[in-house]
Amino acid sequence: MHTKFPASSTLNYQIAFSEGVTSFNATTDYEDSSLARWTLYSSASPLVNPDYSLNVVPELKVCSYVTEVKNGAVSAFLPKRYGNAIKAKLARINIEQI
């Protein structure tokens, strides 16, 4: 069964496998209330192995978001696989002021 949305629809949604969540909190010298873009790069593929272990691939840009600096830090939630990949040095987060 397929659901058809009207052409004028402005729906914005995501469908994802709930694998758990982790977060990061990176301190920065940027002023509070300024905007920063954080970008996640990872060698952990978005596709998991059958046993849910990390599938290692060449590094790719996973996502990039703009956020506000609060209390001298940039923070966000990530799927647990990328938190595990950061711990394993298979992923990194780049933060730049905008």
PDB file of C-alpha atoms in Angstrom, residues 2 4-5 13-14 19 44 48 55 71 75 81 86 96:
ATOM      1  CA  HIS A   2       1.328   3.435  -0.960  1.00  0.00           C
ATOM      2  CA  LYS A   4      -0.010   9.582  -1.930  1.00  0.00           C
ATOM      3  CA  PHE A   5       0.517  13.129  -0.680  1.00  0.00           C
ATOM      4  CA  TYR A  13       9.501  13.693   7.970  1.00  0.00           C
ATOM      5  CA  GLN A  14      12.085  10.981   8.504  1.00  0.00           C
ATOM      6  CA  GLU A  19      18.956   1.883  17.481  1.00  0.00           C
ATOM      7  CA  ALA A  44      30.667   3.784   9.885  1.00  0.00           C
ATOM      8  CA  VAL A  48      24.580  -2.109   9.535  1.00  0.00           C
ATOM      9  CA  ASN A  55      30.086  -1.638   8.648  1.00  0.00           C
ATOM     10  CA  ASN A  71      26.930  27.957  27.554  1.00  0.00           C
ATOM     11  CA  SER A  75      25.548  19.909  21.517  1.00  0.00           C
ATOM     12  CA  ARG A  81      26.113   3.909  15.994  1.00  0.00           C
ATOM     13  CA  ILE A  86      33.461   8.343  17.484  1.00  0.00           C
ATOM     14  CA  GLU A  96      32.501  25.972  12.304  1.00  0.00           C
TER      15      GLU A  96
END
